[in-house]
C-alpha positions as a printed Julia matrix, in Angstrom:
259×3 Matrix{Float64}:
 142.4   12.14   77.22
 142.32  14.64   74.35
 143.11  18.3    74.89
 139.49  19.42   74.4
 138.28  16.79   76.86
 140.88  17.81   79.43
 140.01  21.5    79.13
 136.32  20.69   79.33
 136.87  18.7    82.51
 138.64  21.67   84.07
 136.6   24.61   82.85
 133.25  23.59   81.35
 130.16  24.81   83.2
 127.62  22.51   81.56
 124.73  21.82   83.9
 125.55  24.79   86.14
 123.26  27.74   86.83
 124.7   31.22   87.33
 123.17  34.42   88.66
 125.04  37.57   87.66
 123.97  40.88   89.17
 124.83  43.98   87.21
 124.72  41.82   84.1
 123.25  44.51   81.89
 126.55  46.28   81.17
 130.27  46.46   81.77
 132.12  43.72   83.62
 128.88  42.05   84.7
 127.72  41.65   81.12
 131.1   40.32   79.96
 131.16  37.8    82.8
 127.58  36.69   82.13
 128.37  36.07   78.46
 131.57  34.21   79.33
 129.85  31.9    81.82
 127.1   31.16   79.31
 129.61  30.41   76.54
 131.32  28.0    78.98
 128.01  26.13   79.33
 126.13  27.65   82.26
 122.5   28.72   82.15
 122.71  32.37   83.17
 120.27  34.72   84.86
 121.22  38.39   84.69
 119.76  40.83   87.2
 119.86  44.62   86.96
 117.61  47.65   86.73
 117.88  48.51   83.05
 115.45  46.69   80.8
 117.27  47.49   77.55
 120.65  46.36   78.87
 119.23  43.15   80.3
 117.56  42.31   77.01
 120.76  43.04   75.11
 122.76  40.69   77.34
 120.22  37.91   76.93
 120.23  38.38   73.15
 124.02  38.24   73.04
 124.1   35.02   75.05
 121.38  33.43   72.94
 123.24  34.55   69.82
 126.12  32.35   70.94
 123.73  29.44   71.47
 123.56  29.81   75.25
 120.68  29.78   77.72
 119.82  33.01   79.49
 117.03  34.87   81.2
 116.77  38.1    83.1
 115.35  39.67   86.21
 114.63  43.37   86.47
 115.72  44.1    90.03
 116.17  46.87   92.56
 119.11  45.56   94.54
 119.34  48.71   96.62
 116.69  47.53   99.08
 116.42  44.36  101.15
 112.99  43.59   99.78
 114.24  44.13   96.25
 117.15  41.75   96.76
 114.91  39.05   98.21
 112.39  39.4    95.41
 115.1   39.24   92.77
 116.64  36.15   94.37
 113.34  34.3    94.4
 112.54  35.28   90.82
 115.99  34.26   89.62
 115.86  30.87   91.34
 112.5   30.14   89.71
 113.94  30.44   86.19
 116.62  27.72   85.95
 116.75  26.51   89.54
 118.94  27.44   92.49
 122.23  28.92   91.26
 125.54  27.13   91.6
 127.42  30.31   90.73
 126.73  33.78   92.14
 128.52  36.8    90.67
 128.0   40.1    92.46
 128.85  42.77   89.92
 126.07  45.3    90.49
 127.39  48.45   92.1
 127.17  52.19   92.45
 130.15  54.52   92.17
 129.35  57.78   93.99
 132.44  59.68   95.09
 131.85  63.18   96.43
 134.73  64.78   98.34
 135.04  63.22  101.78
 133.97  66.41  103.51
 130.77  66.4   101.48
 130.03  62.69  101.87
 126.54  62.54  103.31
 124.57  59.75  104.91
 122.44  59.34  101.79
 125.46  58.49   99.6
 126.89  56.27  102.33
 123.65  54.33  102.71
 123.08  53.96   98.96
 126.64  52.75   98.43
 126.6   50.21  101.24
 123.17  48.88  100.32
 124.09  48.03   96.73
 127.82  47.33   96.96
 127.88  45.38  100.22
 124.5   44.49  101.66
 123.08  43.02   98.44
 126.04  40.61   98.05
 125.68  39.66  101.71
 121.96  38.96  101.39
 122.38  36.98   98.17
 125.12  34.96   99.81
 122.87  34.22  102.77
 120.13  33.18  100.37
 122.18  30.9    98.13
 125.38  29.97   99.99
 123.88  27.37  102.35
 122.17  25.62   99.43
 125.43  25.49   97.5
 127.13  23.99  100.56
 124.37  21.43  100.91
 124.82  20.34   97.29
 128.61  20.19   97.66
 129.46  22.73   94.96
 129.26  26.51   94.72
 131.11  29.53   93.46
 130.67  33.06   94.8
 132.54  35.78   92.92
 132.5   39.43   93.96
 133.68  42.26   91.73
 135.86  44.46   93.92
 138.05  47.49   93.15
 141.54  48.9    93.58
 139.93  51.22   96.13
 139.67  48.24   98.47
 143.48  48.4    98.74
 144.56  51.98   98.06
 142.99  55.44   98.23
 142.96  57.57   95.09
 140.46  59.45   92.91
 138.17  60.04   95.94
 137.74  56.53   97.3
 135.16  57.67   99.86
 132.32  55.3   100.68
 133.01  53.33   97.5
 136.43  52.22   98.7
 135.05  51.31  102.1
 132.32  49.17  100.54
 134.79  47.3    98.32
 137.19  46.67  101.18
 134.34  45.22  103.19
 133.24  43.16  100.18
 136.61  41.41  100.1
 136.3   40.75  103.83
 132.86  39.3   103.15
 134.42  36.89  100.63
 136.84  35.67  103.29
 134.06  35.21  105.83
 131.95  33.3   103.31
 134.97  31.16  102.42
 135.53  30.34  106.08
 131.92  29.26  106.44
 131.31  27.34  103.23
 134.56  26.29  101.58
 134.75  23.08  103.67
 131.6   22.07  101.79
 132.81  22.79   98.26
 131.91  26.47   97.94
 134.72  28.82   96.94
 134.34  32.55   97.57
 136.66  35.05   95.91
 136.86  38.6    94.6
 138.08  39.85   91.25
 139.92  43.16   91.56
 139.87  45.31   88.41
 142.15  48.17   87.62
 140.6   51.11   85.83
 138.13  49.68   83.33
 136.34  51.62   80.62
 132.75  50.89   81.64
 129.62  52.98   82.27
 130.3   52.74   86.02
 133.51  54.74   85.5
 131.98  57.33   83.2
 133.08  60.22   85.43
 136.73  59.33   84.94
 136.56  57.85   81.44
 135.23  61.17   80.11
 138.48  62.91   81.18
 141.23  62.09   78.61
 144.06  63.26   80.87
 142.97  61.04   83.76
 142.43  58.09   81.43
 145.97  58.5    80.09
 147.43  58.85   83.57
 145.67  55.72   84.8
 146.85  53.73   81.77
 150.4   54.84   82.53
 150.13  53.25   85.98
 149.64  49.8    84.46
 152.43  47.48   83.32
 150.73  46.62   80.03
 150.22  50.24   78.99
 146.45  50.37   78.72
 143.32  50.52   80.79
 141.07  47.52   81.18
 138.17  46.39   79.04
 135.19  44.4    80.27
 136.22  41.42   78.18
 139.49  41.13   80.1
 137.53  39.45   82.91
 136.05  36.58   80.92
 138.85  34.08   81.5
 139.31  34.83   85.19
 135.57  34.56   85.8
 135.28  31.2    84.04
 138.28  29.93   86.02
 136.81  31.0    89.37
 133.42  29.53   88.42
 134.81  26.18   87.31
 136.18  23.01   88.86
 139.68  24.3    88.09
 139.49  26.76   91.0
 138.5   24.23   93.68
 141.57  25.1    95.79
 141.32  28.87   95.37
 139.15  30.56   97.98
 139.1   33.65  100.17
 141.31  35.44   97.65
 141.41  38.81   95.94
 142.47  38.02   92.36
 143.86  41.09   90.62
 142.94  41.5    86.96
 144.44  44.94   86.45
 147.2   44.9    83.84
 149.75  45.23   86.61
 148.2   48.41   88.02
 148.61  47.15   91.59
 152.2   46.05   90.98
 153.41  49.38   89.58
């Protein structure tokens, strides 16, 4: 078997359908493009029309197949509507990537119920509902990949973890519960754990040069993350190559967590 054929057997996503929430920017967009370039037909779901269109154009510019769903994933009805609309485009997804999130971090003493509810709805409940919608079908077909985008705040408290850190810790627990339920039927469920990544979600920190420099100094590679750093890990977790990797938190953080 030639090298290209071997790599294709391991990593190619031809014939697969992926749904990527938060695919209009940041890590979600980079992952959506990577999955499409590996052969999957990709549906991106988010609120921003312009960002969704830009992601679809980028994928199509590489010769891939893509479509988009404008979605409000902060409500149960919005999640259900987005799931149905997404499944109608290319069929039921084989790959679900939960990247949509909100990053609200007031001081703990000022953390109100409104911020708590908003954070949990988008960061935790939407991935749960989408898993409930698509996970059993993946199990029934004998193949599925669920990938959650987590955070360092799931493992350590800094820069006001607040409700955000709680939601990401619970998200990793959700991955383990989903793995317990569905991995015997060919569905792997894992979380990617970024370090500090220069994305719109981290605008509050990325606009402070001193904090950006301090966070980069905590890594072992000497820089903060970029959205494109997640392409390879996402394709791996979405592919046949990761069939024996499930229930895991995979750190893609430049050594931030090891420092």
